[in-house]
PDB file of C-alpha atoms in Angstrom:
ATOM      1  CA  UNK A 326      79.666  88.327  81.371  1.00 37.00           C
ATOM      2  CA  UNK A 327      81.343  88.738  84.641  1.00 37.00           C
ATOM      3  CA  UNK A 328      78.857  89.295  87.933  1.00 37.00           C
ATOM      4  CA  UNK A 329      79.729  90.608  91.037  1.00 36.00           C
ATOM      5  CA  UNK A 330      78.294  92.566  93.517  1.00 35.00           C
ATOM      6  CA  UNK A 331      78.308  96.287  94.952  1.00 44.00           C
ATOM      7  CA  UNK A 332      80.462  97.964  96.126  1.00 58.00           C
ATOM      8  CA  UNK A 333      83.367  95.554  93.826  1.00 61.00           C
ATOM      9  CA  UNK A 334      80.599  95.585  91.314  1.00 62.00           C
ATOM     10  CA  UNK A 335      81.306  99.526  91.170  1.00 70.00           C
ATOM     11  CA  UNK A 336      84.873  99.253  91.786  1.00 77.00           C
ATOM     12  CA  UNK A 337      85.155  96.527  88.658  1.00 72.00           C
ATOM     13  CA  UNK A 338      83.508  99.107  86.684  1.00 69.00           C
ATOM     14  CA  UNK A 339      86.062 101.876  87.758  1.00 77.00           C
ATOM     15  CA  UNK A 340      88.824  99.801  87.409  1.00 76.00           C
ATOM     16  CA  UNK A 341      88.337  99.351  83.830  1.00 69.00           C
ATOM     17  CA  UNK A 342      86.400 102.989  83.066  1.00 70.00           C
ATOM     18  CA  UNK A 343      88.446 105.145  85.820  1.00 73.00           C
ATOM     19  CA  UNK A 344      88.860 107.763  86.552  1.00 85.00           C
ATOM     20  CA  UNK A 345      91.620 107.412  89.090  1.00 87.00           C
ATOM     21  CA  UNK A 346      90.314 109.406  91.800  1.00 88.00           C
ATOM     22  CA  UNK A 347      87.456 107.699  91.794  1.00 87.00           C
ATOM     23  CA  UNK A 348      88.819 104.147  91.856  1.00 87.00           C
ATOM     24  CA  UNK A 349      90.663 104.984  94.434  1.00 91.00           C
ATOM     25  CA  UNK A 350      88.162 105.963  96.545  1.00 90.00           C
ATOM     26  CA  UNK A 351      85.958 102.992  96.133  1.00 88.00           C
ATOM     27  CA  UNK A 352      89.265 100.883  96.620  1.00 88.00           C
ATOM     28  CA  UNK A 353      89.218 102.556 100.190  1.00 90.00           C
ATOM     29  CA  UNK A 354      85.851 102.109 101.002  1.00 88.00           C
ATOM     30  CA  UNK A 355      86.055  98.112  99.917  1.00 85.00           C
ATOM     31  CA  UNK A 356      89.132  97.308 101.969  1.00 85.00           C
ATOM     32  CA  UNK A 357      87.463  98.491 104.904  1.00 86.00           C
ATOM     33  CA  UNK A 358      90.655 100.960 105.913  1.00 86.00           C
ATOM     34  CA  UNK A 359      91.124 104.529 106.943  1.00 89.00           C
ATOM     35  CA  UNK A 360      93.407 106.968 105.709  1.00 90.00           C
ATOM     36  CA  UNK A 361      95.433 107.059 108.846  1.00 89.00           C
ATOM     37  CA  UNK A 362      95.989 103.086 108.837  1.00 89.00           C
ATOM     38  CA  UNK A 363      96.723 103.232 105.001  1.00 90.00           C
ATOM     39  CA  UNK A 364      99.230 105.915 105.595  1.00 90.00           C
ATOM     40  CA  UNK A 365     100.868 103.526 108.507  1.00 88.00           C
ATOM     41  CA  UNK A 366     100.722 100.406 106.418  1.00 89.00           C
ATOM     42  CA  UNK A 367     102.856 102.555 103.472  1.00 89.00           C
ATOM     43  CA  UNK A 368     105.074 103.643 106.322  1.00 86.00           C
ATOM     44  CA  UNK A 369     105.818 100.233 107.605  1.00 85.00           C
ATOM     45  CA  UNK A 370     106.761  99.247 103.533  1.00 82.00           C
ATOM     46  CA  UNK A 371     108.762 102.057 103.385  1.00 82.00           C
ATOM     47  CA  UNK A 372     106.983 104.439 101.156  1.00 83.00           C
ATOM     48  CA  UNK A 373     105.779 107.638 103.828  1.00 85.00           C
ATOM     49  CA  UNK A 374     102.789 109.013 101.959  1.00 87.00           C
ATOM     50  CA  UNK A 375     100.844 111.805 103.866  1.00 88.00           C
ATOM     51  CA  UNK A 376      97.273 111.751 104.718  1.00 88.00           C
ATOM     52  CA  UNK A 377      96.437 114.729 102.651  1.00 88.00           C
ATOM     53  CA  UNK A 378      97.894 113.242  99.725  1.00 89.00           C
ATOM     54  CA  UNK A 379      95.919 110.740 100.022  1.00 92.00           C
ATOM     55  CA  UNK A 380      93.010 112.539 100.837  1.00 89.00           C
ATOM     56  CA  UNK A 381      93.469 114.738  98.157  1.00 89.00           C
ATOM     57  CA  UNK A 382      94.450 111.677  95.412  1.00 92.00           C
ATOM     58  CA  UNK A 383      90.981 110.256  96.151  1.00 90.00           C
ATOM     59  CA  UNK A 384      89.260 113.471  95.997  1.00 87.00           C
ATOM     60  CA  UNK A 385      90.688 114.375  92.297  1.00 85.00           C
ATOM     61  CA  UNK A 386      92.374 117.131  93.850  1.00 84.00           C
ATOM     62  CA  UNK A 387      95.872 116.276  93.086  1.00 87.00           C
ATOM     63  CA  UNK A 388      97.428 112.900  91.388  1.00 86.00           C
ATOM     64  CA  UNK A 389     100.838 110.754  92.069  1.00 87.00           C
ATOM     65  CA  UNK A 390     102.625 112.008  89.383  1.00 80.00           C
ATOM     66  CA  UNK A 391     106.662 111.864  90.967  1.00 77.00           C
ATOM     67  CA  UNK A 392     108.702 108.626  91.071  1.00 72.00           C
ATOM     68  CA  UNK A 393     107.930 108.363  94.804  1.00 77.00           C
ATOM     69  CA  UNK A 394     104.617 108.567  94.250  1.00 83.00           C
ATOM     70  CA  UNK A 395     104.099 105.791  91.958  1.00 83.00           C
ATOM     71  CA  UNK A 396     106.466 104.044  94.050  1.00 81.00           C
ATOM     72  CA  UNK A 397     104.259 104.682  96.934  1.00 86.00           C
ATOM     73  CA  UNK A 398     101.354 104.186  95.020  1.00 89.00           C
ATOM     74  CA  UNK A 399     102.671 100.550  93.683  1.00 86.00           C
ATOM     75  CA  UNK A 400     102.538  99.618  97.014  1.00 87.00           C
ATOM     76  CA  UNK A 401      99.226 100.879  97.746  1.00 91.00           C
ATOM     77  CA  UNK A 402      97.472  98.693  94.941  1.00 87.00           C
ATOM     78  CA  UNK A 403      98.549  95.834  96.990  1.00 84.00           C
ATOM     79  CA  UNK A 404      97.658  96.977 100.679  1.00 88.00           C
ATOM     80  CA  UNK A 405      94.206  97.458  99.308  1.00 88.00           C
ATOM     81  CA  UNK A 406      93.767  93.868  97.728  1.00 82.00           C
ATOM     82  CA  UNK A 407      94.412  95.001  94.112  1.00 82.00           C
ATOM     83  CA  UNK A 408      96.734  93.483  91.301  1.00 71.00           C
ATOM     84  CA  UNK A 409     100.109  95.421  90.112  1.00 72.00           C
ATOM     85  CA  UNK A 410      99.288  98.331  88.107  1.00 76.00           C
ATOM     86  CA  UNK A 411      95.815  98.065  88.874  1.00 80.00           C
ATOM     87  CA  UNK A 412      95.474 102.016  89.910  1.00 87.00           C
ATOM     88  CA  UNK A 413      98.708 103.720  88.224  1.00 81.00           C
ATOM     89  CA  UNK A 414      97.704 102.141  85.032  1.00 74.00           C
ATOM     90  CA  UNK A 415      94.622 104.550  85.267  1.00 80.00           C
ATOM     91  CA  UNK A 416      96.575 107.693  85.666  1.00 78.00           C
ATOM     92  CA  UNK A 417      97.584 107.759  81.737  1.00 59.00           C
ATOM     93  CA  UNK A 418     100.122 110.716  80.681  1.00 52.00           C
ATOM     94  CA  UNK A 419     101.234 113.475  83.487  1.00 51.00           C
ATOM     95  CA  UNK A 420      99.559 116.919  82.786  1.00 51.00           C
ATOM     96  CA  UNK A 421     101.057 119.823  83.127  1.00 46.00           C
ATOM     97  CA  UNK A 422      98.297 121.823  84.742  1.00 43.00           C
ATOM     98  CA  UNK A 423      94.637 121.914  84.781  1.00 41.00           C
ATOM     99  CA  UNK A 424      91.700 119.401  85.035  1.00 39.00           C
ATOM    100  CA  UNK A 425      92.219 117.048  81.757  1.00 36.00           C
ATOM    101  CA  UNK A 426      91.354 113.543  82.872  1.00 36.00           C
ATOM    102  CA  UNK A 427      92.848 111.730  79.633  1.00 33.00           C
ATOM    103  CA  UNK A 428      93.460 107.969  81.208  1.00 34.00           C
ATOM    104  CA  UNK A 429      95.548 105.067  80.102  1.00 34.00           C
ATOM    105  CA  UNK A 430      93.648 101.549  80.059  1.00 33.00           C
ATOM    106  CA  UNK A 431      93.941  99.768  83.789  1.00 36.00           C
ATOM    107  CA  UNK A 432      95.421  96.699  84.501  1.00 36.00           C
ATOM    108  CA  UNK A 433      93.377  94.295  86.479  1.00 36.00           C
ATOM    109  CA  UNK A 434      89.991  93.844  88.194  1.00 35.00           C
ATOM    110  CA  UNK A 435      89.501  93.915  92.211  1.00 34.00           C
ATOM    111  CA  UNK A 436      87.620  90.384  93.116  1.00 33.00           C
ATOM    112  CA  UNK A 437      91.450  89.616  93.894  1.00 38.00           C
ATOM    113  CA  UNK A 438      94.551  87.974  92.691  1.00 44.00           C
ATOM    114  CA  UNK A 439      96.511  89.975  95.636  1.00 56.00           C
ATOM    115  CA  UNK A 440      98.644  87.594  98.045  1.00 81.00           C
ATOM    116  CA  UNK A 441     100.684  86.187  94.769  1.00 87.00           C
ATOM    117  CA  UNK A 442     104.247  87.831  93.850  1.00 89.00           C
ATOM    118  CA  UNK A 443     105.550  87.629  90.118  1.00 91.00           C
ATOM    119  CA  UNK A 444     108.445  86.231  89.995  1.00 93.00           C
ATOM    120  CA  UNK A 445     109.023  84.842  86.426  1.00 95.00           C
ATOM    121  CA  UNK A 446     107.771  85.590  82.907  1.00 95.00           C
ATOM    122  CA  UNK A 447     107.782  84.025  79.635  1.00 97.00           C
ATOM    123  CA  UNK A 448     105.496  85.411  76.397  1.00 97.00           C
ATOM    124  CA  UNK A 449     106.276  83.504  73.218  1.00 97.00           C
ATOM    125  CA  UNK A 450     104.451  85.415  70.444  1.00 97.00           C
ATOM    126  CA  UNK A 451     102.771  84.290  67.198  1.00 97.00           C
ATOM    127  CA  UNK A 452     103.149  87.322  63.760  1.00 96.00           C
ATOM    128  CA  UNK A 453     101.823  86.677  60.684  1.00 94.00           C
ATOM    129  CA  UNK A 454     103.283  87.345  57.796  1.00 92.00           C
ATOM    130  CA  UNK A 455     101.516  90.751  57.263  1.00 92.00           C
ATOM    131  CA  UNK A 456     102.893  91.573  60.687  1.00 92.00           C
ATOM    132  CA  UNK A 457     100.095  91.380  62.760  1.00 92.00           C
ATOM    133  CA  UNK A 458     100.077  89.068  65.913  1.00 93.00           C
ATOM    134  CA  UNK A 459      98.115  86.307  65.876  1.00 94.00           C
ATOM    135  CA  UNK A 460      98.421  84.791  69.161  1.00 95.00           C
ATOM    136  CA  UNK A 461     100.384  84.838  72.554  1.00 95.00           C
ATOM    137  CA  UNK A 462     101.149  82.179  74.918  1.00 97.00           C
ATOM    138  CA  UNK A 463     102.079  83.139  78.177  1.00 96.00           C
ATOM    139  CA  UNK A 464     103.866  81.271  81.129  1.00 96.00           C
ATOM    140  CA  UNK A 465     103.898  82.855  84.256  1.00 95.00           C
ATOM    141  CA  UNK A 466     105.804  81.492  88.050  1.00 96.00           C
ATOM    142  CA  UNK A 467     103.940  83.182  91.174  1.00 94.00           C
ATOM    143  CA  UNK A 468     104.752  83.122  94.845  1.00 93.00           C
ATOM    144  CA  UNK A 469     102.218  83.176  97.365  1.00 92.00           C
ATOM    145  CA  UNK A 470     102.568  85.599 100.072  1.00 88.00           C
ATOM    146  CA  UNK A 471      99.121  84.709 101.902  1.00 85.00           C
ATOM    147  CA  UNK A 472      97.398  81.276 102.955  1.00 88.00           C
ATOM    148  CA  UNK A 473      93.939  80.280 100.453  1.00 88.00           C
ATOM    149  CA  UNK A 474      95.063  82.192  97.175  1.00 88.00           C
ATOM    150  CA  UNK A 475      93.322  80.644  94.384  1.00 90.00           C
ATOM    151  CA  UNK A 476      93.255  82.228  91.287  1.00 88.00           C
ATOM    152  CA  UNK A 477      95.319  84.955  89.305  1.00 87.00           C
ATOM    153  CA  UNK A 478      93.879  88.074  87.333  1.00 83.00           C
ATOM    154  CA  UNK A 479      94.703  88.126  83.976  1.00 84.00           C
ATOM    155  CA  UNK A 480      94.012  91.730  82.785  1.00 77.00           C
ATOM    156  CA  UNK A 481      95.199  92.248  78.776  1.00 74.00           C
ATOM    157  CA  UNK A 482      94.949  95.485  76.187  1.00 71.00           C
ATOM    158  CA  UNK A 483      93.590  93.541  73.039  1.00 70.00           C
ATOM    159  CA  UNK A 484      92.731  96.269  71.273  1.00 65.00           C
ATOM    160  CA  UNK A 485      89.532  96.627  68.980  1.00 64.00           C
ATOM    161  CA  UNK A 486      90.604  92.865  68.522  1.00 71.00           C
ATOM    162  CA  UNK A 487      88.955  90.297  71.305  1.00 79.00           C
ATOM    163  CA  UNK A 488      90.981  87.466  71.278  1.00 88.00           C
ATOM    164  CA  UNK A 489      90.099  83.471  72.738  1.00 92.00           C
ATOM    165  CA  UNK A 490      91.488  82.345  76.320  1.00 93.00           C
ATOM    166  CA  UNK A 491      92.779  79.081  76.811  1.00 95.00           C
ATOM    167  CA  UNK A 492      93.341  77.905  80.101  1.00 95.00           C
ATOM    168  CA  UNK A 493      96.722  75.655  78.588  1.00 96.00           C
ATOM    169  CA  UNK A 494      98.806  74.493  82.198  1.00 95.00           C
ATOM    170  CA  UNK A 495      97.986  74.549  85.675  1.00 96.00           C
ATOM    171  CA  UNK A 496      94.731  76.660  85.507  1.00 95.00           C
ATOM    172  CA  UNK A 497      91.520  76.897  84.090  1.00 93.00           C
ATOM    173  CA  UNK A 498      89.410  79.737  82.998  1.00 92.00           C
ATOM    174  CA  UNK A 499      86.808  81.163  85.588  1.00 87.00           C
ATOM    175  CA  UNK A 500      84.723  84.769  84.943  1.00 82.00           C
ATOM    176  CA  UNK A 501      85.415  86.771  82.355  1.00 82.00           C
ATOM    177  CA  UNK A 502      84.978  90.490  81.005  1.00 76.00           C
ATOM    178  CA  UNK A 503      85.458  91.993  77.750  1.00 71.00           C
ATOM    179  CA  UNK A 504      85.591  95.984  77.879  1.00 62.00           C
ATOM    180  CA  UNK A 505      85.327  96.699  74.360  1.00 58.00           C
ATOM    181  CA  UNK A 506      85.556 100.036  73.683  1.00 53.00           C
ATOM    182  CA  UNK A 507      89.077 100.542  75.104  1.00 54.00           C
ATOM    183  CA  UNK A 508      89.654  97.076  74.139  1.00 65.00           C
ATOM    184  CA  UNK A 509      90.476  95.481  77.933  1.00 71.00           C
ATOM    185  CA  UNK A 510      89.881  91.679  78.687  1.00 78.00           C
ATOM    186  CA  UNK A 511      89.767  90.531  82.689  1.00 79.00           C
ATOM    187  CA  UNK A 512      89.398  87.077  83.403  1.00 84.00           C
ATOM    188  CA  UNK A 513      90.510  84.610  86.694  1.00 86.00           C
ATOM    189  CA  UNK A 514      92.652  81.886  85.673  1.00 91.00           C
ATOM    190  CA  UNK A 515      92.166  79.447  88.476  1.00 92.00           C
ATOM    191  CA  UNK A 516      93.776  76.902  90.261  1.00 94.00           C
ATOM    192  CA  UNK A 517      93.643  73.710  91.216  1.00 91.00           C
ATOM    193  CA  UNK A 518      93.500  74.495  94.968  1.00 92.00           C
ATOM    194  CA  UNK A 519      94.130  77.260  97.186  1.00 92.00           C
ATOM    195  CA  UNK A 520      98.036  77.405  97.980  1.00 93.00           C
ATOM    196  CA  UNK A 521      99.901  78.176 101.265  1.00 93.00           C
ATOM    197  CA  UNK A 522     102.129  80.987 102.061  1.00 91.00           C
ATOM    198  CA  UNK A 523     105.390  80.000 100.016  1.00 93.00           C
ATOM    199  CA  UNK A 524     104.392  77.953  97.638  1.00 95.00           C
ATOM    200  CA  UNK A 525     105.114  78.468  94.297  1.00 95.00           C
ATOM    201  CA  UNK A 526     103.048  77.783  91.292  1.00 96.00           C
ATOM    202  CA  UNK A 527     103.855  78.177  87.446  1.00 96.00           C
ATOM    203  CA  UNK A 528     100.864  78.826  84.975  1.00 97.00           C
ATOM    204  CA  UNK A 529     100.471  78.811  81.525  1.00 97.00           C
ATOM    205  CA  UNK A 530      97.507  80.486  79.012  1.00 97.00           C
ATOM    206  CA  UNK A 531      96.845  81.621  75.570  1.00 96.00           C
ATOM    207  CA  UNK A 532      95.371  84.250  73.693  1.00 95.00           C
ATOM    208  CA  UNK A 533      94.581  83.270  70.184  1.00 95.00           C
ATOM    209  CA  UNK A 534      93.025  86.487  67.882  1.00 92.00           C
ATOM    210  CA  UNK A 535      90.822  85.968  64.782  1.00 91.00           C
ATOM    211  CA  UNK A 536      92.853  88.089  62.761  1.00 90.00           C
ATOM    212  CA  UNK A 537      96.078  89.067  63.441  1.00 91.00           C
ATOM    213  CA  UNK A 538      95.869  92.791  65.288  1.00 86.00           C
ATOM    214  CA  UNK A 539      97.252  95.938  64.023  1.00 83.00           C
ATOM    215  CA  UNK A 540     100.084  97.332  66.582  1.00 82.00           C
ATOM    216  CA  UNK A 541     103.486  96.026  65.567  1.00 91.00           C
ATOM    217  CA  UNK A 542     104.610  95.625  69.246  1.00 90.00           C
ATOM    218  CA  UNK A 543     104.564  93.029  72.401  1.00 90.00           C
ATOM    219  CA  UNK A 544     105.070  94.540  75.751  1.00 88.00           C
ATOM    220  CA  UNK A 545     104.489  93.813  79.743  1.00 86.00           C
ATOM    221  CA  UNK A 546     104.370  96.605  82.405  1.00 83.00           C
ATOM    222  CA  UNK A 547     105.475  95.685  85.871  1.00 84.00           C
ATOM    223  CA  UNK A 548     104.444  97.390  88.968  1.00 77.00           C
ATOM    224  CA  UNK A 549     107.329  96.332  90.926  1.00 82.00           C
ATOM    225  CA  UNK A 550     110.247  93.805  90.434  1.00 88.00           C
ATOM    226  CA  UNK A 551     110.194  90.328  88.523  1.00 91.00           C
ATOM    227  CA  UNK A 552     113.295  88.106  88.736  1.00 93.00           C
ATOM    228  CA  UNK A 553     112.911  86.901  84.646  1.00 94.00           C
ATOM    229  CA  UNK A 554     111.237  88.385  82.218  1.00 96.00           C
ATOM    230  CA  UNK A 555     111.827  86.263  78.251  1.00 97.00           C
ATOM    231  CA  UNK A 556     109.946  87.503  75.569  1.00 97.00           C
ATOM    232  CA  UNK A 557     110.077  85.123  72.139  1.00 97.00           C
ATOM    233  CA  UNK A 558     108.870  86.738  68.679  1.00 97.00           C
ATOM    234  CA  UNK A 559     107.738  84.171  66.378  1.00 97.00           C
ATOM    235  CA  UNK A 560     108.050  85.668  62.406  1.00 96.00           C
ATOM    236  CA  UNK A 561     107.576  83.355  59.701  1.00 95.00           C
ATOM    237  CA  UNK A 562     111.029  82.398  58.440  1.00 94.00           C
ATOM    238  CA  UNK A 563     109.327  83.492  54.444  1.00 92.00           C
ATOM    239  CA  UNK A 564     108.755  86.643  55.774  1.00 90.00           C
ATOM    240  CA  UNK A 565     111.197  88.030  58.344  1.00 93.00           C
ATOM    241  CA  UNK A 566     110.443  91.880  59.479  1.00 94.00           C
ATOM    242  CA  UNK A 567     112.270  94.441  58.187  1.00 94.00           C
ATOM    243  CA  UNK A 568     113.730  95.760  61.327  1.00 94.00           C
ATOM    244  CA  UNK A 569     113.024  94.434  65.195  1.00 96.00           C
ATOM    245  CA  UNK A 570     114.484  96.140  67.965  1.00 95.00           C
ATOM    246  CA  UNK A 571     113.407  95.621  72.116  1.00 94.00           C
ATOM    247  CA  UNK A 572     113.245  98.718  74.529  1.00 92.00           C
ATOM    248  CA  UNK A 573     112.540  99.588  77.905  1.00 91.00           C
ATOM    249  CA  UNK A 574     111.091 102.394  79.966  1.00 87.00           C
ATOM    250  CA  UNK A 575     110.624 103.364  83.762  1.00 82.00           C
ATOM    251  CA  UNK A 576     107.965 104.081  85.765  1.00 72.00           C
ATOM    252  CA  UNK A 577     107.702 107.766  84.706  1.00 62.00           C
ATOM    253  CA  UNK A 578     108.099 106.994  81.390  1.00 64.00           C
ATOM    254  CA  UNK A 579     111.792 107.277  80.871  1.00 71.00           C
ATOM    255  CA  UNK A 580     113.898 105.238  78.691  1.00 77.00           C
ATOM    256  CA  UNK A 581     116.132 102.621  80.323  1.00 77.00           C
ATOM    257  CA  UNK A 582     119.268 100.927  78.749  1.00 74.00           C
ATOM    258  CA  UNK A 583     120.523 104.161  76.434  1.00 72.00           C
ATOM    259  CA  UNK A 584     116.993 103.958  74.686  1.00 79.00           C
ATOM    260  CA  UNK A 585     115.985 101.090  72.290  1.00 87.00           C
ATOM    261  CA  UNK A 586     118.321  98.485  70.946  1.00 92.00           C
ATOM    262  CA  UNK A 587     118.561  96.051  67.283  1.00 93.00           C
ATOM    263  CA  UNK A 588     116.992  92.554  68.270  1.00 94.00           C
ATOM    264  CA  UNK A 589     118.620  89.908  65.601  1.00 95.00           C
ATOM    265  CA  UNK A 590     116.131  87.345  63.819  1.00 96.00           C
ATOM    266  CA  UNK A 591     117.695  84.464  63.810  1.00 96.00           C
ATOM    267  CA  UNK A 592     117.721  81.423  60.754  1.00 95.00           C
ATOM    268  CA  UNK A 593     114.244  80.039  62.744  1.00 95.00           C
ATOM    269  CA  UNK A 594     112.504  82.816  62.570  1.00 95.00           C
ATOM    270  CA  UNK A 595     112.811  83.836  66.057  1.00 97.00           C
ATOM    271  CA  UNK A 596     113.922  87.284  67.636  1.00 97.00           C
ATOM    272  CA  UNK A 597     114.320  87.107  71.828  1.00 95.00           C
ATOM    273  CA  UNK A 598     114.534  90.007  74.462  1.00 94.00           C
ATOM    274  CA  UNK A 599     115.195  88.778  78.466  1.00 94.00           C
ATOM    275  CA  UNK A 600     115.437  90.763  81.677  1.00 93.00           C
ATOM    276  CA  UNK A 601     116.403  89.951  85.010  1.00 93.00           C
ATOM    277  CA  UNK A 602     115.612  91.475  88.244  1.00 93.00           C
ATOM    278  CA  UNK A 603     113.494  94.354  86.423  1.00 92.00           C
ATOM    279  CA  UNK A 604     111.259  96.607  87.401  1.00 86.00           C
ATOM    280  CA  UNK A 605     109.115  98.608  88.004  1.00 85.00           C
ATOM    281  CA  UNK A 606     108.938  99.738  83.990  1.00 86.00           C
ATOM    282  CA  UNK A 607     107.385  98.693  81.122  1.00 88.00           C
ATOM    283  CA  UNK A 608     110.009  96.000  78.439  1.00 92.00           C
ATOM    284  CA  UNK A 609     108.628  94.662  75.394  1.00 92.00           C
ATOM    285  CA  UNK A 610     109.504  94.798  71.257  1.00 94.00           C
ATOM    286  CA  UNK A 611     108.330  96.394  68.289  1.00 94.00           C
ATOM    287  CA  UNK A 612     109.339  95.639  64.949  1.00 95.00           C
ATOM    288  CA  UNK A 613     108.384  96.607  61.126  1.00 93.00           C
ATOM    289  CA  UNK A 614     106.524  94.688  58.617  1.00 89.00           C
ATOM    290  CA  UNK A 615     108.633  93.754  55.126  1.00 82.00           C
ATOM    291  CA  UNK A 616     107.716  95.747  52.450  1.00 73.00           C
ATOM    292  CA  UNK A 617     106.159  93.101  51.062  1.00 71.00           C
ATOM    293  CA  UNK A 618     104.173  92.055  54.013  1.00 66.00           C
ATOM    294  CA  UNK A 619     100.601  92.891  53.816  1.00 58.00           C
ATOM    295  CA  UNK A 620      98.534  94.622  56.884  1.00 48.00           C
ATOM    296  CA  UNK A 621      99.286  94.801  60.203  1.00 42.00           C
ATOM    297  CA  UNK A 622      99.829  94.005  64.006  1.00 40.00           C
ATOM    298  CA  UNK A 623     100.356  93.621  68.985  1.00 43.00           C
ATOM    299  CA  UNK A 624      99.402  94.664  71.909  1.00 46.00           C
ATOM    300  CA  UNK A 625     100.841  94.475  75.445  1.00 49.00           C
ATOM    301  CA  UNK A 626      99.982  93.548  78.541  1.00 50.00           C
TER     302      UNK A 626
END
């Protein structure tokens, strides 16, 4: 069980309950900044935000809901010390009008992981023969941006299904929570020793499940741009899927590329998807169990 202390302890909490507004908030009052100096900060990155949005996005008044907005608020995640997609991913489906506070799961906790840049991606994933996915090995390439960074947050939808970490290259596994009911695991993956500004470090985990899960899909979201993005699909060769395609979307949702597109399973067993200099959007690929095939299966990240 993970342990840390007010006010992160709240904002860990938030982070994985929401909602937004009030994440936000607490956000603010952690990193010690005021509205005015957040709104010069988003200036100097070039995304001009007003103060009364932001006043007004931390109050529950209003919500970033345009493409500059979530641009704007991309960049606010990491002026206040959090991990991509650690706010937006809170935010879940525009609404029209009204008060309805329906939320999307969040992406990753605050006790840090800010001061590293993506810049490479590579998810090789396990299906079973019903399907399902039974396990998902991960290597990732940072930058750091900031002297004495030390560990990454890994933040991962599992679903109902809670799947084992495995610290397997360049890390190990430090705290860890498990939000169960909408099926969220946070843990540090940590490194050897803190890195200087420029360095470069390449990392590699895995999440192994105890039965394969139900959603027939891999995906990543990225809050802003990463160079290379691979993404591997493992089927065993008795039991290729019936169909396999690999889409994309934008930050408000929209379909990239002319919508989704066939993804070939080759003699091996293996079907492949690969982006470069992407983002911010969501990529991943969904495919459909043989007839044969019996239950289920994956979830993104």
């Amino acid at each position: 069980m993970l342990t840390i202390y007010p006010p992160r302890e709240e904002l860990a909490d938030l982070l994985v309950t929401g909602p937004f507004a009030d994440a936000l908030r607490v956000a603010i009052q952690v990193r010690g900044l005021s509205l005015e100096r957040l709104q010069h900060r988003l200036r100097m990155r070039g995304a001009p935000i007003s103060v009364t949005a932001l006043s007004y996005w931390q109050s529950g008044r209003r919500r970033p809901e345009r493409p500059e907005s979530l641009m704007a608020l991309a960049h606010l995640e990491d002026v206040l010390g959090l991990p991509e997609t650690a706010l937006s991913r809170l935010l879940g489906p525009p609404r029209p009008r009204g008060r309805s506070r329906r939320r999307e799961l969040p992406a990753r906790a605050p006790w840090d992981g800010s001061g590293l840049v993506l810049t490479a991606q590579h998810d090789r994933v396990d299906v079973a023969s019903c399907g399902g996915v039974r396990g998902v090995r991960s290597r990732q390439v940072m930058q750091a941006t900031s002297a004495g960074v030390d560990r990454w947050i890994l933040c991962q939808e599992t679903g109902s299904t809670q799947p084992a970490l495995t610290a397997v290259r360049s890390c190990r596994v430090g705290r860890v929570a498990r939000e169960r009911t909408n099926g969220v695991l946070v843990a540090e993956l940590l490194f050897d020793e803190p890195m200087s500004a420029g360095d470069s470090i390449a990392i590699e985990y895995e999440l192994i499940y105890p039965h394969p899960t139900v959603e027939h899909m891999h995906f990543r979201r990225f809050a802003g741009r990463v160079h290379d993005y691979v993404l591997e699909i493992k089927f065993p060769v008795e039991s290729p899927p019936a169909s396999c395609e690999q889409f994309a979307s934008g930050p408000a949702g929209t379909e990239m590329f002319g919508g989704a597109r066939p993804a070939p399973v080759d003699a091996w067993g293996y079907a492949h998807a690969a982006a470069l200099d992407f983002g911010p959007g969501l990529y991943g690929m969904r495919w459909t169990a043989a007839a044969n095939a019996s239950g289920s299966s994956s979830q993104g990240a």
